[in-house]
mmCIF file of N, CA and C in Angstrom:
data_model
loop_
_atom_site.group_PDB
_atom_site.id
_atom_site.type_symbol
_atom_site.label_atom_id
_atom_site.label_comp_id
_atom_site.label_asym_id
_atom_site.label_seq_id
_atom_site.Cartn_x
_atom_site.Cartn_y
_atom_site.Cartn_z
ATOM 1 N N MET K 810 0.926 -1.173 -0.055
ATOM 2 C CA MET K 810 -0.066 0.014 -0.068
ATOM 3 C C MET K 810 0.914 1.148 -0.023
ATOM 4 N N ALA K 811 0.534 2.314 -0.813
ATOM 5 C CA ALA K 811 1.300 3.584 -0.773
ATOM 6 C C ALA K 811 1.268 4.327 0.531
ATOM 7 N N LYS K 812 2.331 4.769 0.865
ATOM 8 C CA LYS K 812 2.235 5.749 2.017
ATOM 9 C C LYS K 812 2.511 7.088 1.700
ATOM 10 N N ALA K 813 1.943 7.913 2.502
ATOM 11 C CA ALA K 813 1.955 9.361 2.420
ATOM 12 C C ALA K 813 3.358 9.823 2.955
ATOM 13 N N THR K 814 3.804 10.885 2.503
ATOM 14 C CA THR K 814 5.121 11.517 2.962
ATOM 15 C C THR K 814 4.460 12.254 4.275
ATOM 16 N N GLU K 815 5.571 12.785 4.952
ATOM 17 C CA GLU K 815 5.356 13.411 6.159
ATOM 18 C C GLU K 815 4.693 14.911 5.638
ATOM 19 N N GLY K 816 3.743 15.366 6.380
ATOM 20 C CA GLY K 816 3.008 16.550 6.178
ATOM 21 C C GLY K 816 2.139 16.563 5.112
ATOM 22 N N ASP K 817 1.757 15.396 4.557
ATOM 23 C CA ASP K 817 0.506 15.263 3.524
ATOM 24 C C ASP K 817 -0.003 13.965 3.565
ATOM 25 N N ALA K 818 -1.529 14.010 3.967
ATOM 26 C CA ALA K 818 -2.192 12.770 4.309
ATOM 27 C C ALA K 818 -2.373 12.051 2.996
ATOM 28 N N LYS K 819 -2.329 12.412 1.797
ATOM 29 C CA LYS K 819 -2.616 11.725 0.629
ATOM 30 C C LYS K 819 -1.430 10.925 0.315
ATOM 31 N N PRO K 820 -1.652 9.436 -0.283
ATOM 32 C CA PRO K 820 -0.817 8.763 -0.653
ATOM 33 C C PRO K 820 -0.058 9.308 -1.871
ATOM 34 N N VAL K 821 1.120 9.082 -2.136
ATOM 35 C CA VAL K 821 1.963 9.545 -3.371
ATOM 36 C C VAL K 821 1.265 9.390 -4.609
ATOM 37 N N PRO K 822 0.599 8.285 -4.879
ATOM 38 C CA PRO K 822 0.231 8.036 -6.152
ATOM 39 C C PRO K 822 -1.035 9.042 -6.450
ATOM 40 N N GLN K 823 -1.870 9.169 -5.430
ATOM 41 C CA GLN K 823 -2.891 10.003 -5.558
ATOM 42 C C GLN K 823 -2.503 11.400 -5.707
ATOM 43 N N ARG K 824 -1.404 11.987 -5.038
ATOM 44 C CA ARG K 824 -0.969 13.201 -5.160
ATOM 45 C C ARG K 824 -0.476 13.256 -6.725
ATOM 46 N N LEU K 825 0.236 12.469 -7.239
ATOM 47 C CA LEU K 825 0.615 12.457 -8.519
ATOM 48 C C LEU K 825 -0.517 12.532 -9.599
ATOM 49 N N LEU K 826 -1.478 11.728 -9.225
ATOM 50 C CA LEU K 826 -2.722 11.786 -10.282
ATOM 51 C C LEU K 826 -3.337 12.988 -10.146
ATOM 52 N N ALA K 827 -3.555 13.647 -8.964
ATOM 53 C CA ALA K 827 -4.089 14.817 -8.858
ATOM 54 C C ALA K 827 -3.562 16.043 -9.486
ATOM 55 N N ALA K 828 -2.037 16.006 -9.323
ATOM 56 C CA ALA K 828 -1.373 17.037 -9.887
ATOM 57 C C ALA K 828 -1.364 16.768 -11.440
ATOM 58 N N ALA K 829 -1.101 15.682 -11.977
ATOM 59 C CA ALA K 829 -1.243 15.524 -13.437
ATOM 60 C C ALA K 829 -2.473 15.937 -13.994
ATOM 61 N N THR K 830 -3.623 15.503 -13.331
ATOM 62 C CA THR K 830 -4.915 15.881 -13.914
ATOM 63 C C THR K 830 -5.028 17.342 -14.051
ATOM 64 N N ARG K 831 -4.807 18.037 -12.963
ATOM 65 C CA ARG K 831 -4.882 19.526 -13.147
ATOM 66 C C ARG K 831 -4.038 20.097 -14.036
ATOM 67 N N LEU K 832 -2.544 19.626 -14.226
ATOM 68 C CA LEU K 832 -1.839 20.155 -15.190
ATOM 69 C C LEU K 832 -2.219 19.797 -16.572
ATOM 70 N N PHE K 833 -2.677 18.598 -16.718
ATOM 71 C CA PHE K 833 -2.960 18.224 -18.118
ATOM 72 C C PHE K 833 -4.281 18.966 -18.483
ATOM 73 N N ALA K 834 -5.260 19.280 -17.803
ATOM 74 C CA ALA K 834 -6.361 20.104 -18.065
ATOM 75 C C ALA K 834 -5.926 21.548 -18.387
ATOM 76 N N ASP K 835 -4.952 21.933 -17.543
ATOM 77 C CA ASP K 835 -4.724 23.290 -17.825
ATOM 78 C C ASP K 835 -3.705 23.727 -18.910
ATOM 79 N N GLN K 836 -2.728 22.710 -19.127
ATOM 80 C CA GLN K 836 -1.819 23.033 -19.956
ATOM 81 C C GLN K 836 -1.784 22.102 -21.286
ATOM 82 N N GLY K 837 -2.369 21.143 -21.038
ATOM 83 C CA GLY K 837 -2.371 19.966 -22.154
ATOM 84 C C GLY K 837 -1.245 19.035 -21.759
ATOM 85 N N TYR K 838 -1.464 17.676 -22.286
ATOM 86 C CA TYR K 838 -0.512 16.774 -22.140
ATOM 87 C C TYR K 838 0.830 16.982 -22.500
ATOM 88 N N ASP K 839 0.896 17.438 -23.666
ATOM 89 C CA ASP K 839 2.226 17.679 -24.516
ATOM 90 C C ASP K 839 3.003 18.851 -23.718
ATOM 91 N N ARG K 840 2.276 19.697 -23.345
ATOM 92 C CA ARG K 840 3.037 21.002 -22.724
ATOM 93 C C ARG K 840 3.198 20.721 -21.121
ATOM 94 N N THR K 841 2.927 19.588 -20.721
ATOM 95 C CA THR K 841 3.234 19.396 -19.290
ATOM 96 C C THR K 841 4.572 18.398 -19.260
ATOM 97 N N SER K 842 5.383 18.792 -18.266
ATOM 98 C CA SER K 842 6.717 18.167 -18.154
ATOM 99 C C SER K 842 6.548 17.227 -16.872
ATOM 100 N N VAL K 843 7.278 16.186 -16.797
ATOM 101 C CA VAL K 843 7.374 15.295 -15.730
ATOM 102 C C VAL K 843 7.908 16.167 -14.557
ATOM 103 N N GLN K 844 8.748 16.996 -14.731
ATOM 104 C CA GLN K 844 9.342 17.897 -13.594
ATOM 105 C C GLN K 844 8.072 18.672 -13.032
ATOM 106 N N GLU K 845 7.359 19.260 -13.841
ATOM 107 C CA GLU K 845 5.996 20.090 -13.298
ATOM 108 C C GLU K 845 5.197 19.134 -12.500
ATOM 109 N N ILE K 846 5.021 17.998 -13.084
ATOM 110 C CA ILE K 846 4.043 16.918 -12.317
ATOM 111 C C ILE K 846 4.589 16.838 -10.870
ATOM 112 N N VAL K 847 5.858 16.447 -10.745
ATOM 113 C CA VAL K 847 6.612 16.119 -9.612
ATOM 114 C C VAL K 847 6.636 17.304 -8.551
ATOM 115 N N GLU K 848 6.788 18.418 -9.106
ATOM 116 C CA GLU K 848 6.744 19.670 -8.376
ATOM 117 C C GLU K 848 5.550 19.861 -7.608
ATOM 118 N N ALA K 849 4.547 19.912 -8.390
ATOM 119 C CA ALA K 849 3.215 20.132 -8.285
ATOM 120 C C ALA K 849 2.734 19.107 -6.951
ATOM 121 N N ALA K 850 3.226 17.794 -7.110
ATOM 122 C CA ALA K 850 2.809 16.860 -6.257
ATOM 123 C C ALA K 850 3.690 16.773 -4.991
ATOM 124 N N GLY K 851 4.711 17.512 -5.029
ATOM 125 C CA GLY K 851 5.556 17.536 -3.878
ATOM 126 C C GLY K 851 6.524 16.297 -3.830
ATOM 127 N N VAL K 852 6.862 15.562 -4.822
ATOM 128 C CA VAL K 852 7.580 14.402 -4.839
ATOM 129 C C VAL K 852 8.718 14.439 -5.868
ATOM 130 N N THR K 853 9.512 13.341 -5.798
ATOM 131 C CA THR K 853 10.626 13.312 -6.692
ATOM 132 C C THR K 853 10.327 12.622 -7.962
ATOM 133 N N LYS K 854 11.006 12.666 -9.105
ATOM 134 C CA LYS K 854 10.953 11.842 -10.220
ATOM 135 C C LYS K 854 10.998 10.421 -9.970
ATOM 136 N N GLY K 855 11.877 10.114 -9.089
ATOM 137 C CA GLY K 855 11.957 8.528 -8.733
ATOM 138 C C GLY K 855 10.663 8.100 -8.205
ATOM 139 N N ALA K 856 10.034 9.089 -7.316
ATOM 140 C CA ALA K 856 8.685 8.520 -6.810
ATOM 141 C C ALA K 856 7.712 8.371 -7.924
ATOM 142 N N LEU K 857 7.752 9.210 -8.706
ATOM 143 C CA LEU K 857 6.689 9.075 -10.030
ATOM 144 C C LEU K 857 6.966 7.672 -10.828
ATOM 145 N N TYR K 858 8.236 7.438 -10.982
ATOM 146 C CA TYR K 858 8.740 6.340 -11.781
ATOM 147 C C TYR K 858 8.505 4.910 -10.817
ATOM 148 N N HIS K 859 8.363 5.137 -9.636
ATOM 149 C CA HIS K 859 8.057 3.996 -8.738
ATOM 150 C C HIS K 859 6.808 3.465 -9.074
ATOM 151 N N TYR K 860 5.879 4.459 -9.032
ATOM 152 C CA TYR K 860 4.383 4.141 -9.125
ATOM 153 C C TYR K 860 3.932 4.058 -10.598
ATOM 154 N N PHE K 861 4.435 4.857 -11.487
ATOM 155 C CA PHE K 861 3.979 4.846 -13.087
ATOM 156 C C PHE K 861 5.236 4.736 -13.792
ATOM 157 N N GLY K 862 5.076 3.862 -14.715
ATOM 158 C CA GLY K 862 6.263 3.749 -15.692
ATOM 159 C C GLY K 862 6.668 4.839 -16.584
ATOM 160 N N SER K 863 5.811 5.676 -16.585
ATOM 161 C CA SER K 863 5.940 6.784 -17.726
ATOM 162 C C SER K 863 5.026 7.760 -17.620
ATOM 163 N N LYS K 864 5.046 9.006 -18.132
ATOM 164 C CA LYS K 864 4.088 9.969 -18.285
ATOM 165 C C LYS K 864 2.861 9.417 -18.901
ATOM 166 N N ASP K 865 3.109 8.766 -20.122
ATOM 167 C CA ASP K 865 2.068 7.972 -20.681
ATOM 168 C C ASP K 865 1.241 7.052 -19.655
ATOM 169 N N ASP K 866 1.821 6.374 -18.999
ATOM 170 C CA ASP K 866 1.119 5.530 -17.990
ATOM 171 C C ASP K 866 0.120 6.365 -16.992
ATOM 172 N N LEU K 867 0.750 7.371 -16.537
ATOM 173 C CA LEU K 867 0.073 8.432 -15.572
ATOM 174 C C LEU K 867 -1.217 8.904 -16.300
ATOM 175 N N LEU K 868 -1.087 9.407 -17.605
ATOM 176 C CA LEU K 868 -2.273 9.754 -18.364
ATOM 177 C C LEU K 868 -3.253 8.661 -18.609
ATOM 178 N N HIS K 869 -2.875 7.505 -18.876
ATOM 179 C CA HIS K 869 -3.725 6.198 -18.960
ATOM 180 C C HIS K 869 -4.681 6.171 -17.801
ATOM 181 N N GLU K 870 -3.780 6.325 -16.534
ATOM 182 C CA GLU K 870 -4.450 6.020 -15.301
ATOM 183 C C GLU K 870 -5.632 7.128 -15.078
ATOM 184 N N VAL K 871 -5.183 8.476 -15.385
ATOM 185 C CA VAL K 871 -6.137 9.625 -15.133
ATOM 186 C C VAL K 871 -7.278 9.328 -16.119
ATOM 187 N N TYR K 872 -7.258 8.779 -17.250
ATOM 188 C CA TYR K 872 -8.453 8.552 -18.229
ATOM 189 C C TYR K 872 -9.177 7.325 -17.553
ATOM 190 N N ALA K 873 -8.495 6.243 -17.084
ATOM 191 C CA ALA K 873 -9.280 5.113 -16.712
ATOM 192 C C ALA K 873 -9.935 5.394 -15.364
ATOM 193 N N ARG K 874 -9.514 6.275 -14.584
ATOM 194 C CA ARG K 874 -10.250 6.758 -13.394
ATOM 195 C C ARG K 874 -11.484 7.608 -13.808
ATOM 196 N N LEU K 875 -11.375 8.427 -14.654
ATOM 197 C CA LEU K 875 -12.277 9.086 -15.256
ATOM 198 C C LEU K 875 -13.519 8.184 -15.694
ATOM 199 N N LEU K 876 -13.146 7.385 -16.593
ATOM 200 C CA LEU K 876 -14.042 6.511 -17.127
ATOM 201 C C LEU K 876 -14.836 5.575 -16.174
ATOM 202 N N ARG K 877 -14.051 5.205 -14.924
ATOM 203 C CA ARG K 877 -14.715 4.380 -14.023
ATOM 204 C C ARG K 877 -15.705 5.266 -13.195
ATOM 205 N N LEU K 878 -15.359 6.547 -13.102
ATOM 206 C CA LEU K 878 -16.180 7.427 -12.360
ATOM 207 C C LEU K 878 -17.715 7.749 -13.281
ATOM 208 N N GLN K 879 -17.280 7.908 -14.508
ATOM 209 C CA GLN K 879 -18.492 8.083 -15.391
ATOM 210 C C GLN K 879 -19.425 6.839 -15.267
ATOM 211 N N HIS K 880 -18.818 5.646 -15.322
ATOM 212 C CA HIS K 880 -19.513 4.588 -15.437
ATOM 213 C C HIS K 880 -20.359 4.317 -14.152
ATOM 214 N N CYS K 881 -19.814 4.614 -12.977
ATOM 215 C CA CYS K 881 -20.400 4.468 -11.739
ATOM 216 C C CYS K 881 -21.574 5.528 -11.714
ATOM 217 N N LEU K 882 -21.476 6.705 -12.255
ATOM 218 C CA LEU K 882 -22.533 7.750 -12.340
ATOM 219 C C LEU K 882 -23.613 7.369 -13.114
ATOM 220 N N LEU K 883 -23.306 6.741 -14.396
ATOM 221 C CA LEU K 883 -24.313 6.364 -15.323
ATOM 222 C C LEU K 883 -25.150 5.154 -14.797
ATOM 223 N N TYR K 884 -24.579 4.165 -14.103
ATOM 224 C CA TYR K 884 -25.155 2.995 -13.871
ATOM 225 C C TYR K 884 -25.482 2.648 -12.371
ATOM 226 N N THR K 885 -25.337 3.716 -11.626
ATOM 227 C CA THR K 885 -25.758 3.792 -10.305
ATOM 228 C C THR K 885 -26.900 4.710 -9.762
ATOM 229 N N SER K 886 -27.122 5.603 -11.007
ATOM 230 C CA SER K 886 -28.143 6.616 -10.709
ATOM 231 C C SER K 886 -29.565 5.941 -11.015
#
């Protein structure tokens, strides 16, 4: 299970996903660097690559979570 760093209650993968989602929405995927994502999440590049193989993998997880959320909203209403 992912652990949070001191001073932040959210686990690192959640922080990375939240930061990436914000940055991708604001700047676009192509204009968002890995460095910007890790700085916004307050972690290192090593932490990103520990949980996600690449920036592409991070994008795929953002989309997968969005699709799961939409599915839940459509089929539980």
